[in-house]
Coordinates of C-alpha atoms (C1' of nucleotides) in Angstrom, one line a residue:
Chain A
X289 CA 21.9 -8.8 -1.7
X290 CA 21.9 -5.1 -1.0
X291 CA 17.7 -5.9 -1.0
X292 CA 16.9 -8.2 1.7
X293 CA 13.1 -9.8 1.5
X294 CA 12.0 -10.6 5.0
X295 CA 10.9 -14.6 4.7
X296 CA 6.7 -14.9 4.7
X297 CA 7.7 -17.5 7.8
X298 CA 9.7 -14.9 9.5
X299 CA 7.6 -12.0 9.7
X300 CA 4.6 -11.3 7.5
X301 CA 3.9 -8.4 7.7
X302 CA 7.7 -7.0 7.2
X303 CA 7.4 -9.5 3.9
X304 CA 4.5 -7.7 2.6
X305 CA 6.2 -4.1 3.8
X306 CA 9.7 -5.0 1.9
X307 CA 7.5 -6.4 -1.2
X308 CA 6.1 -2.9 -1.8
X309 CA 9.5 -1.6 -1.0
X310 CA 11.5 -3.3 -3.3
X311 CA 8.8 -4.1 -5.8
X312 CA 9.3 0.3 -6.1
X313 CA 5.6 0.0 -6.1
X314 CA 5.2 3.0 -3.3
X315 CA 6.8 4.9 -0.1
X316 CA 5.4 6.6 2.8
X317 CA 5.0 10.1 2.4
X318 CA 5.8 13.2 4.8
X319 CA 1.8 13.1 5.3
X320 CA 1.1 11.0 8.4
X321 CA -0.3 7.5 6.6
X322 CA -0.9 9.0 3.2
X323 CA 1.5 7.4 0.7
X324 CA 3.6 8.2 -2.7
X325 CA 2.2 5.6 -5.3
X326 CA 5.1 5.4 -7.6
X327 CA 5.5 4.8 -11.3
X328 CA 5.3 0.9 -10.9
X329 CA 2.9 0.8 -9.0
X330 CA 0.6 3.5 -10.3
X331 CA 0.9 1.2 -13.8
X332 CA -0.5 -1.3 -11.8
X333 CA -3.6 0.5 -10.9
X334 CA -4.3 1.6 -14.0
X335 CA -4.4 -2.0 -15.4
X336 CA -7.3 -2.3 -12.4
X337 CA -9.0 0.8 -13.6
X338 CA -8.6 0.4 -17.1
X339 CA -10.5 -2.6 -17.1
X340 CA -13.0 -2.0 -14.3
X341 CA -14.0 0.8 -16.2
X342 CA -13.9 -1.5 -19.4
X343 CA -16.9 -3.2 -17.0
X344 CA -18.8 -0.7 -15.8
X345 CA -19.5 0.8 -19.6
X346 CA -20.1 -2.2 -20.5
X347 CA -22.7 -2.9 -18.2
X348 CA -24.2 0.5 -18.8
X349 CA -22.7 3.0 -16.9
X350 CA -21.0 6.7 -17.1
X351 CA -18.5 8.7 -15.5
X352 CA -18.6 11.9 -14.0
X353 CA -16.8 13.6 -11.3
X354 CA -18.2 15.3 -7.8
X355 CA -16.2 17.4 -5.9
X356 CA -13.7 16.2 -3.6
X357 CA -15.7 19.0 -0.3
X358 CA -19.3 18.3 1.6
X359 CA -20.4 21.0 3.2
X360 CA -20.5 19.9 6.8
X361 CA -24.5 20.1 6.8
X362 CA -24.6 17.2 4.5
X363 CA -23.7 15.3 6.7
X364 CA -26.6 15.8 9.3
X365 CA -28.8 14.5 6.9
X366 CA -28.3 10.6 7.3
X367 CA -27.6 9.8 11.3
X368 CA -26.4 6.1 10.2
X369 CA -23.8 7.4 7.8
X370 CA -22.4 10.5 9.7
X371 CA -21.6 8.0 12.6
X372 CA -20.4 5.8 10.2
X373 CA -17.5 8.7 9.6
X374 CA -17.8 10.8 11.6
X375 CA -14.5 10.0 13.5
X376 CA -12.1 10.2 10.7
X377 CA -12.7 13.2 8.5
X378 CA -10.5 15.5 7.6
X379 CA -12.0 19.1 7.7
X380 CA -11.1 22.6 6.2
X381 CA -12.1 25.6 8.0
X382 CA -10.0 28.3 6.2
X383 CA -9.3 29.1 3.0
X384 CA -5.9 31.5 3.3
X385 CA -2.7 31.8 4.6
X386 CA -0.8 34.6 5.6
X387 CA 3.0 35.9 6.5
X388 CA 2.8 36.2 10.4
X389 CA 4.3 40.0 11.0
X390 CA 6.6 38.4 14.2
X391 CA 7.7 35.3 13.3
X392 CA 8.0 36.0 9.3
X393 CA 6.4 32.4 9.5
X394 CA 3.3 31.1 7.5
X395 CA 0.1 31.2 9.0
X396 CA -3.4 30.4 9.2
X397 CA -5.2 34.0 8.3
X398 CA -7.8 33.7 11.4
X399 CA -9.4 35.7 9.1
X400 CA -9.8 33.6 6.7
X401 CA -12.4 31.4 8.5
X402 CA -15.2 29.7 6.6
X403 CA -18.7 30.7 7.8
X404 CA -19.2 26.2 7.6
X405 CA -16.7 23.8 7.5
X406 CA -15.7 21.5 4.3
X407 CA -15.4 17.9 4.8
X408 CA -12.9 16.1 2.5
X409 CA -15.0 13.3 1.2
X410 CA -14.7 10.1 2.7
X411 CA -17.0 8.4 0.4
X412 CA -19.1 10.8 -1.7
X413 CA -22.8 9.7 -1.2
X414 CA -24.0 13.3 0.7
X415 CA -22.3 15.5 -2.0
X416 CA -23.9 13.1 -5.1
X417 CA -27.4 13.3 -3.7
X418 CA -27.2 16.7 -3.3
X419 CA -27.1 16.9 -7.2
X420 CA -29.3 14.4 -7.8
X421 CA -32.4 16.5 -5.9
X422 CA -31.6 18.6 -9.1
X423 CA -31.5 15.8 -11.5
X424 CA -33.9 13.4 -11.2
X425 CA -37.8 14.9 -11.1
X426 CA -39.5 12.4 -13.6
X427 CA -39.2 8.3 -14.1
X428 CA -37.9 9.0 -17.4
X429 CA -34.9 10.8 -15.5
X430 CA -34.4 7.3 -14.3
X431 CA -31.9 5.0 -13.7
X432 CA -28.9 6.9 -13.2
X433 CA -25.6 4.8 -13.4
X434 CA -22.7 7.4 -12.4
X435 CA -19.4 6.1 -11.3
X436 CA -16.6 8.6 -10.3
X437 CA -12.8 7.9 -9.8
X438 CA -11.3 10.0 -7.3
X439 CA -9.3 10.2 -3.9
X440 CA -11.0 9.7 -0.9
X441 CA -9.8 10.3 2.9
X442 CA -10.5 8.7 6.0
X443 CA -8.2 10.0 8.7
X444 CA -7.6 6.4 10.0
X445 CA -6.1 5.4 13.1
X446 CA -3.2 3.3 12.0
X447 CA -2.5 2.9 8.4
X448 CA -0.6 0.5 6.3
X449 CA 0.5 1.0 2.3
X450 CA -2.5 0.1 0.2
X451 CA -4.2 -2.3 2.5
X452 CA -5.3 1.1 4.7
X453 CA -4.1 4.8 4.5
X454 CA -5.1 7.7 5.2
X455 CA -5.7 9.1 1.6
X456 CA -7.1 6.4 -0.9
X457 CA -8.4 6.1 -4.5
X458 CA -11.0 4.5 -5.5
X459 CA -14.1 4.1 -7.9
X460 CA -17.4 5.0 -6.6
X461 CA -20.5 3.8 -8.8
X462 CA -23.5 6.1 -7.3
X463 CA -26.8 4.6 -8.8
X464 CA -30.4 5.6 -8.8
X465 CA -33.5 3.6 -9.5
X466 CA -37.0 4.5 -9.7
X467 CA -38.1 0.8 -8.1
X468 CA -36.8 -1.1 -5.7
X469 CA -36.3 -4.4 -7.1
X470 CA -34.2 -2.6 -9.5
X471 CA -31.4 -1.0 -7.4
X472 CA -30.9 -4.4 -5.9
X473 CA -31.0 -6.1 -9.2
X474 CA -28.0 -3.7 -9.0
X475 CA -26.3 -3.7 -6.2
X476 CA -26.3 -7.4 -7.0
X477 CA -25.2 -7.0 -10.8
X478 CA -21.8 -4.9 -9.8
X479 CA -21.0 -7.4 -6.5
X480 CA -20.9 -9.9 -9.8
X481 CA -19.2 -7.6 -12.1
X482 CA -15.8 -7.6 -8.7
X483 CA -16.1 -11.0 -8.7
X484 CA -15.4 -11.6 -12.0
X485 CA -13.0 -9.0 -12.2
X486 CA -11.4 -10.7 -8.6
X487 CA -11.2 -14.1 -10.0
X488 CA -10.7 -13.4 -13.9
X489 CA -7.6 -10.5 -13.5
X490 CA -6.8 -10.6 -10.7
X491 CA -6.8 -14.2 -10.6
X492 CA -8.1 -13.8 -6.5
X493 CA -10.7 -16.8 -5.8
X494 CA -13.2 -14.8 -3.4
X495 CA -16.2 -15.7 -1.8
X496 CA -19.0 -12.9 -2.4
X497 CA -22.4 -12.9 -0.1
X498 CA -24.3 -10.5 2.0
X499 CA -22.3 -8.7 5.2
X500 CA -24.5 -9.4 8.8
X501 CA -26.1 -6.3 10.0
X502 CA -23.2 -6.1 12.2
X503 CA -20.5 -5.4 9.0
X504 CA -22.9 -3.4 7.1
X505 CA -22.1 -0.1 5.6
X506 CA -23.1 3.2 7.0
X507 CA -26.6 3.9 5.4
X508 CA -27.1 0.7 3.5
X509 CA -29.8 -1.7 4.1
X510 CA -27.8 -4.3 3.2
X511 CA -23.4 -4.7 1.9
X512 CA -22.2 -7.8 -0.6
X513 CA -19.2 -8.4 -0.6
X514 CA -16.3 -10.0 -1.9
X515 CA -13.7 -11.4 0.6
X516 CA -10.1 -12.9 -0.8
X517 CA -8.2 -15.0 1.6
X518 CA -4.7 -13.9 1.7
X519 CA -1.7 -16.2 2.4
X520 CA -1.4 -15.6 6.5
X521 CA -5.0 -16.7 5.8
X522 CA -6.3 -13.7 6.9
X523 CA -9.6 -12.3 5.3
X524 CA -9.4 -9.1 2.7
X525 CA -12.6 -7.3 2.0
X526 CA -11.5 -6.8 -1.9
X527 CA -14.8 -4.9 -3.0
X528 CA -18.3 -4.0 -1.6
X529 CA -21.8 -2.9 -3.1
X530 CA -24.7 -1.6 -1.5
X531 CA -28.4 -1.6 -1.5
X532 CA -28.9 1.6 0.3
X533 CA -33.0 1.5 -0.1
X534 CA -34.3 5.4 -0.1
X535 CA -32.1 6.3 3.1
X536 CA -30.8 9.0 1.1
X537 CA -32.8 10.1 -1.2
X538 CA -35.1 10.5 1.4
X539 CA -32.3 12.5 3.4
X540 CA -31.6 14.9 0.2
X541 CA -35.5 14.5 -0.5
X542 CA -35.0 13.2 -3.8
X543 CA -38.4 12.5 -5.3
X544 CA -40.0 11.7 -8.6
X545 CA -42.6 11.5 -10.4
X546 CA -43.7 7.7 -11.6
X547 CA -45.7 6.7 -14.0
X548 CA -49.1 6.9 -12.5
X549 CA -48.0 10.4 -11.8
X550 CA -47.3 9.8 -8.2
X551 CA -44.6 11.2 -5.9
X552 CA -42.0 8.4 -4.9
X553 CA -38.8 8.2 -3.3
X554 CA -36.0 7.0 -5.3
X555 CA -34.0 4.1 -5.0
X556 CA -29.8 3.9 -4.8
X557 CA -27.3 1.9 -4.7
X558 CA -23.0 2.2 -4.7
X559 CA -20.5 0.3 -4.8
X560 CA -16.3 0.7 -4.9
X561 CA -13.5 -0.8 -4.9
X562 CA -10.1 0.9 -4.1
X563 CA -6.0 0.8 -4.6
X564 CA -6.7 -1.5 -1.6
X565 CA -7.1 -4.6 -4.6
X566 CA -3.1 -4.1 -5.4
X567 CA -2.3 -4.8 -1.1
X568 CA -5.2 -7.6 -2.3
X569 CA -2.7 -8.8 -5.4
X570 CA 0.5 -8.6 -2.9
X571 CA -0.5 -10.6 -0.4
X572 CA -2.6 -13.1 -2.6
X573 CA 0.4 -13.9 -5.3
X574 CA 3.5 -12.6 -4.2
X575 CA 6.1 -15.1 -2.9
X576 CA 9.1 -14.5 -1.2
X577 CA 11.9 -13.7 -3.5
X578 CA 9.3 -10.6 -4.9
X579 CA 5.9 -9.2 -6.6
X580 CA 4.3 -12.2 -7.9
X581 CA 1.7 -10.3 -10.6
X582 CA -1.1 -12.0 -13.0
X583 CA -0.4 -11.5 -16.0
X584 CA -3.4 -10.0 -16.8
X585 CA -2.9 -6.8 -14.5
X586 CA 1.0 -6.4 -15.0
X587 CA 2.2 -3.3 -16.6
X588 CA 5.4 -5.5 -18.2
X589 CA 4.5 -9.0 -19.7
X590 CA 7.8 -9.7 -21.0
X591 CA 11.6 -8.9 -20.0
X592 CA 14.3 -9.9 -22.7
X593 CA 17.8 -10.0 -21.2
X594 CA 20.7 -9.9 -23.7
X595 CA 24.0 -11.4 -22.3
X596 CA 27.4 -11.0 -24.1
X597 CA 30.5 -9.4 -23.0
X598 CA 31.3 -7.6 -26.0
X599 CA 29.5 -4.9 -28.2
X600 CA 29.3 -7.5 -31.1
X601 CA 28.0 -9.3 -29.4
X602 CA 25.5 -7.1 -28.0
X603 CA 24.5 -6.1 -31.6
X604 CA 24.2 -9.6 -32.8
X605 CA 21.8 -10.4 -30.2
X606 CA 20.0 -7.0 -30.7
X607 CA 19.6 -7.5 -34.7
X608 CA 18.1 -11.3 -33.7
X609 CA 15.7 -9.9 -31.2
X610 CA 14.4 -7.1 -33.1
X611 CA 13.7 -9.1 -36.1
X612 CA 13.2 -12.3 -34.2
X613 CA 11.1 -11.9 -30.5
X614 CA 10.0 -8.0 -30.8
X615 CA 7.4 -8.2 -33.4
X616 CA 5.9 -11.5 -32.8
X617 CA 4.9 -10.2 -29.4
X618 CA 4.2 -7.1 -29.9
X619 CA 1.8 -8.1 -32.4
X620 CA 0.0 -10.7 -29.9
X621 CA -0.1 -7.2 -27.9
X622 CA 2.3 -8.4 -24.9
X623 CA 3.7 -5.6 -23.5
X624 CA 7.8 -6.0 -23.7
X625 CA 11.0 -4.3 -23.0
X626 CA 13.8 -5.4 -24.4
X627 CA 16.8 -4.2 -21.4
X628 CA 19.9 -3.9 -23.2
X629 CA 21.0 -1.3 -20.4
X630 CA 24.7 -1.3 -20.5
X631 CA 25.2 0.1 -17.4
X632 CA 23.4 -3.0 -14.8
X633 CA 25.1 -7.0 -15.4
X634 CA 22.3 -9.4 -16.4
X635 CA 22.4 -10.6 -12.7
X636 CA 21.3 -7.5 -11.1
X637 CA 18.4 -7.4 -14.0
X638 CA 17.5 -11.2 -13.2
X639 CA 16.8 -10.1 -9.6
X640 CA 15.4 -6.4 -10.6
X641 CA 12.1 -7.7 -12.6
X642 CA 12.1 -11.1 -10.3
X643 CA 11.0 -9.0 -7.3
X644 CA 9.1 -6.8 -9.6
X645 CA 6.9 -9.4 -10.2
X646 CA 7.7 -9.7 -14.5
X647 CA 5.7 -12.7 -15.3
X648 CA 8.2 -14.1 -18.4
X649 CA 11.9 -13.3 -18.3
X650 CA 13.7 -14.4 -22.0
X651 CA 17.5 -14.4 -21.7
X652 CA 19.2 -14.5 -25.0
X653 CA 23.1 -15.1 -25.1
X654 CA 25.4 -15.6 -28.4
X655 CA 25.4 -19.6 -27.6
X656 CA 21.3 -19.5 -28.0
X657 CA 21.0 -17.6 -31.4
X658 CA 23.7 -20.3 -32.5
X659 CA 21.3 -22.5 -31.6
X660 CA 18.3 -21.1 -32.3
X661 CA 16.8 -21.1 -28.5
X662 CA 16.0 -18.5 -26.4
X663 CA 16.2 -19.0 -22.4
X664 CA 13.0 -18.5 -20.9
X665 CA 12.0 -18.4 -17.2
X666 CA 8.5 -17.8 -15.1
X667 CA 8.5 -16.3 -12.1
X668 CA 5.6 -17.8 -10.9
X669 CA 7.7 -21.1 -10.5
X670 CA 10.8 -19.8 -11.3
X671 CA 11.2 -23.3 -13.9
X672 CA 13.6 -21.9 -16.7
X673 CA 13.5 -23.8 -19.7
X674 CA 14.8 -22.9 -23.5
X675 CA 12.1 -22.8 -26.7
X676 CA 13.2 -22.9 -30.3
X677 CA 13.1 -18.8 -31.3
X678 CA 10.9 -19.7 -34.3
X679 CA 7.8 -19.3 -32.8
X680 CA 8.8 -17.9 -29.5
X681 CA 6.0 -15.7 -29.6
X682 CA 2.9 -18.5 -29.2
X683 CA 5.6 -20.0 -26.7
X684 CA 5.2 -17.1 -25.0
X685 CA 1.2 -16.8 -25.1
X686 CA 0.7 -19.7 -24.0
X687 CA 2.8 -19.4 -21.1
X688 CA 1.5 -16.3 -19.6
X689 CA -2.4 -18.1 -20.2
X690 CA -0.4 -21.0 -18.1
X691 CA 0.7 -18.5 -15.6
X692 CA -2.4 -16.8 -15.0
X693 CA -4.6 -20.0 -14.8
X694 CA -1.8 -21.4 -12.4
X695 CA -1.7 -18.7 -9.9
X696 CA -5.3 -18.6 -9.4
X697 CA -5.7 -22.6 -8.9
X698 CA -2.6 -21.4 -6.5
X699 CA -4.7 -18.9 -4.7
X700 CA -8.2 -21.3 -5.3
X701 CA -5.7 -24.4 -4.1
X702 CA -4.2 -22.6 -0.5
X703 CA -7.7 -21.4 0.0
X704 CA -9.7 -24.6 0.2
X705 CA -7.5 -26.4 1.7
X706 CA -7.5 -22.9 4.5
X707 CA -11.2 -23.2 4.7
X708 CA -12.3 -25.1 7.5
X709 CA -16.5 -26.4 8.1
X710 CA -16.3 -26.7 12.0
X711 CA -18.7 -28.1 14.3
X712 CA -18.1 -26.7 17.7
X713 CA -15.7 -23.7 19.1
X714 CA -13.3 -25.2 20.4
X715 CA -12.4 -26.4 16.4
X716 CA -13.9 -22.6 15.7
X717 CA -11.0 -21.3 17.4
X718 CA -8.4 -23.7 16.2
X719 CA -9.1 -22.4 13.1
X720 CA -9.7 -18.9 13.5
X721 CA -6.0 -18.7 15.3
X722 CA -4.7 -21.0 13.0
X723 CA -5.1 -18.6 10.5
X724 CA -7.8 -19.4 7.9
X725 CA -11.5 -19.3 7.2
X726 CA -14.2 -21.1 9.6
X727 CA -17.1 -22.0 7.9
X728 CA -19.8 -22.8 11.1
X729 CA -23.5 -22.0 11.3
X730 CA -24.9 -18.7 13.2
X731 CA -27.9 -18.0 15.4
X732 CA -28.4 -14.8 13.4
X733 CA -28.2 -12.4 16.1
X734 CA -25.9 -9.3 16.3
X735 CA -25.1 -10.3 19.8
X736 CA -23.6 -13.5 19.0
X737 CA -21.3 -12.3 16.7
X738 CA -20.0 -9.5 18.6
X739 CA -19.5 -12.5 21.4
X740 CA -17.5 -14.0 19.0
X741 CA -15.5 -10.8 17.6
X742 CA -14.7 -10.1 21.7
X743 CA -13.4 -13.4 22.7
X744 CA -11.3 -14.7 18.8
X745 CA -11.2 -11.5 16.7
X746 CA -13.0 -12.9 14.3
X747 CA -15.7 -11.5 12.3
X748 CA -18.2 -12.5 9.9
X749 CA -16.6 -11.9 6.8
X750 CA -20.1 -12.9 3.8
X751 CA -22.9 -15.2 4.3
X752 CA -21.9 -16.6 1.2
X753 CA -24.4 -16.6 -1.9
X754 CA -23.8 -20.2 -3.0
X755 CA -24.4 -21.8 0.1
X756 CA -28.0 -22.9 0.2
X757 CA -29.2 -21.1 4.1
X758 CA -32.4 -22.9 4.0
X759 CA -30.5 -26.4 4.6
X760 CA -29.7 -24.7 7.9
X761 CA -32.3 -26.3 9.8
X762 CA -32.4 -28.7 13.0
X763 CA -28.1 -27.1 13.0
X764 CA -27.4 -25.1 16.2
X765 CA -24.9 -22.0 16.6
X766 CA -21.7 -22.5 17.0
X767 CA -21.0 -20.2 19.9
X768 CA -24.6 -19.8 21.1
X769 CA -26.2 -23.0 20.8
X770 CA -29.4 -22.0 19.6
X771 CA -31.0 -22.4 16.4
X772 CA -29.0 -22.0 13.6
X773 CA -30.0 -19.2 10.8
X774 CA -27.4 -18.9 8.2
X775 CA -24.4 -21.3 7.7
X776 CA -21.4 -18.5 7.1
X777 CA -17.6 -17.4 7.0
X778 CA -15.5 -16.3 10.2
X779 CA -12.1 -15.0 10.3
X780 CA -9.8 -12.5 11.4
X781 CA -9.8 -9.5 8.2
X782 CA -7.5 -6.7 7.6
Chain B
rC45 C1' -6.8 8.4 22.2
rG46 C1' -4.2 4.7 25.9
rG47 C1' 0.8 2.1 26.1
rG48 C1' 6.5 1.8 23.7
rG49 C1' 9.9 3.8 20.8
rU50 C1' 13.0 6.5 17.2
rG51 C1' 14.2 11.3 15.1
rU52 C1' 22.0 11.7 13.2
rA53 C1' 24.9 11.7 4.4
rG54 C1' 19.4 10.3 -0.1
rC55 C1' 18.3 4.8 2.9
rG56 C1' 19.5 2.0 7.3
rC57 C1' 22.2 2.8 11.6
rA58 C1' 27.0 3.6 15.8
rG59 C1' 28.7 7.5 18.1
rC60 C1' 24.7 10.0 23.7
rC61 C1' 24.8 6.9 29.2
rC62 C1' 30.4 9.1 31.8
rG63 C1' 30.0 17.1 27.2
rG64 C1' 36.5 17.8 24.6
rU65 C1' 40.4 18.9 17.7
rU66 C1' 38.3 17.2 11.4
rA67 C1' 30.7 13.8 13.8
rG68 C1' 31.4 8.2 11.7
rC69 C1' 30.3 2.9 9.7
rG70 C1' 27.4 -0.3 5.4
rC71 C1' 24.8 0.5 1.2
rG72 C1' 23.4 4.0 -2.1
rC73 C1' 26.0 7.8 -5.4
rU74 C1' 29.9 9.9 -9.0
rA75 C1' 35.0 8.9 -12.8
rC76 C1' 38.2 5.7 -14.0
rG77 C1' 39.6 0.6 -15.0
rU78 C1' 38.3 -4.7 -14.7
rU79 C1' 34.5 -7.4 -15.3
rC80 C1' 29.4 -9.5 -17.7
rG81 C1' 24.1 -16.7 -18.2
rG82 C1' 21.8 -14.7 -11.6
rG83 C1' 22.5 -9.4 -7.2
rA84 C1' 30.6 -7.9 -9.5
rC85 C1' 35.6 -6.0 -8.0
rG86 C1' 39.7 -2.6 -7.2
rU87 C1' 41.1 2.8 -7.3
rA88 C1' 39.9 7.4 -6.1
rG89 C1' 36.1 11.2 -4.5
rA90 C1' 31.0 13.5 -3.1
rG91 C1' 27.6 14.5 -0.2
rG92 C1' 26.3 17.0 7.3
rU93 C1' 21.8 23.4 9.3
rC94 C1' 23.0 16.2 14.4
rG95 C1' 14.2 16.9 14.0
rU96 C1' 13.0 22.8 16.5
rG97 C1' 13.9 25.9 19.8
rA98 C1' 15.6 27.8 24.7
rG99 C1' 18.5 26.9 28.8
rU100 C1' 23.1 25.0 31.6
rU101 C1' 28.7 25.6 30.1
rC102 C1' 34.5 28.2 28.2
rG103 C1' 32.5 24.1 25.4
rA104 C1' 26.5 20.3 23.6
rA105 C1' 24.7 15.2 18.5
rU106 C1' 25.9 14.2 23.7
rC107 C1' 23.1 17.1 29.7
rU108 C1' 17.7 20.0 31.1
rC109 C1' 13.2 21.5 29.4
rA110 C1' 9.2 22.7 26.0
rC111 C1' 7.7 21.6 21.4
rC112 C1' 7.5 19.5 16.7
rA113 C1' 7.1 14.4 13.9
rC114 C1' 6.9 10.1 12.4
rC115 C1' 6.4 4.3 13.5
rC116 C1' 5.3 0.0 16.6
rC117 C1' 1.4 -2.3 19.4
rG118 C1' -4.0 -1.9 21.4
rA119 C1' -9.7 0.2 20.8
rC120 C1' -12.1 1.6 15.2
rC121 C1' -12.1 0.9 9.3
rA122 C1' -12.2 -0.2 2.3

RNA sequence: CGGGGUGUAGCGCAGCCCGGUUAGCGCGCUACGUUCGGGACGUAGAGGUCGUGAGUUCGAAUCUCACCACCCCGACCA
């Protein structure tokens, strides 16, 4: 065993690191906290990106691109926003290097100091709203429904591949609207897009709902979030959508003339998901044998491994594969690789594709051709079966569907069985400490929320949309014992 | 920023305490041969500014000082 994977039960976070490594998704670079996303990891990001981009366009959004650098002064405009990001900004102070006369080494040229420092964007609200000021004069200019695919930098203290890196890739939608209602609707629409994407494409069941005031995005009036459960029972915030009210339009003085001829401030939203989704994918579905990917996001759906001894045998297998397998699969839009590389043995290949989470493997040898069959292995269950060569494309197509649905169900069953209603604080602590979501009543105060966090490290992940909050009457807060306002999900989070 | 740790071949490490010829080991890599239905084996080989700088010494991977970088555990975060 050249590539050992730590078992989840032994050390969950080491297991995660091992998966990233053996599946060849990413590695740390020479730059602190920054990762190199390797081709296979990037291919997954491209699948995510392509589908989301399609969904954004279906909801009438367009893409644009804004600068990487933001003048420092822009951050002064929105007080809460600065406060949220100031502590983790990379700052550009100079624009030139020179060779030092004495040491002969490259040094920063002190003569090339910037008049005003530039901040490497931690998020783009400020620079975008500065532009929107010029774009918007009339209600006829609204709405603006723009998305940007970009990288951002947040100088985090502690980083983890995909989950929290100093630089990460994401998309950020920034919309401007004439009315409050329309903006609120937009924020809700986009959290639902995220939810659909998570559940239908990532096979990742999520709870969606409001964030509490304390957990809100810096500068937002309201933040919606989708929260997923990882296999250690911890929560991962997988996507957020914010109703920003008029905070940014006021900060950047973006007004429009309405139909009545009156000047009004514009209403805003922003929403984003990042390469963190790849971390979610890994931690939700993978097992001790390696990565497990939902077929809809797998860069490669099917790999075909030939088994042979002599060149003539390989030739015969190749002929069969080319004639009877590849065309049918490709016709169905299934991505397939025939790995006839003679440098590696079948056993090596089996493991290679298994750790990389390729959903379906076909193994074919001379014996199989004689019997008109092929061995089919599904990655999620590792089940092996022989199927007739004849309608193999249909078989594989159905199998891919089964896997997509199967891993969603598995993840949902896991989440549901680790989500518990708790009626007192002892139960609460037990659920949260054992890894799980606690459904509990909350009195609605930040004070209680913070005390619970201090004692248990659990936070309110979300005030779920699909819980009728009117039914909290007569219920008591799980910690304070005061009258409950909401029924919420508490958990330890990444 | 507080606490701990590590820098030696592409990767993972030993050697350092107690200085001494040519700096080792495993994996990986290259060539050839035998293998090939779950990570094959043999033989031969290539690969090193011992993190950087200064000092002690006849002699430094090893001792001293400074610096740099990274990792782990906390507080903060998508």
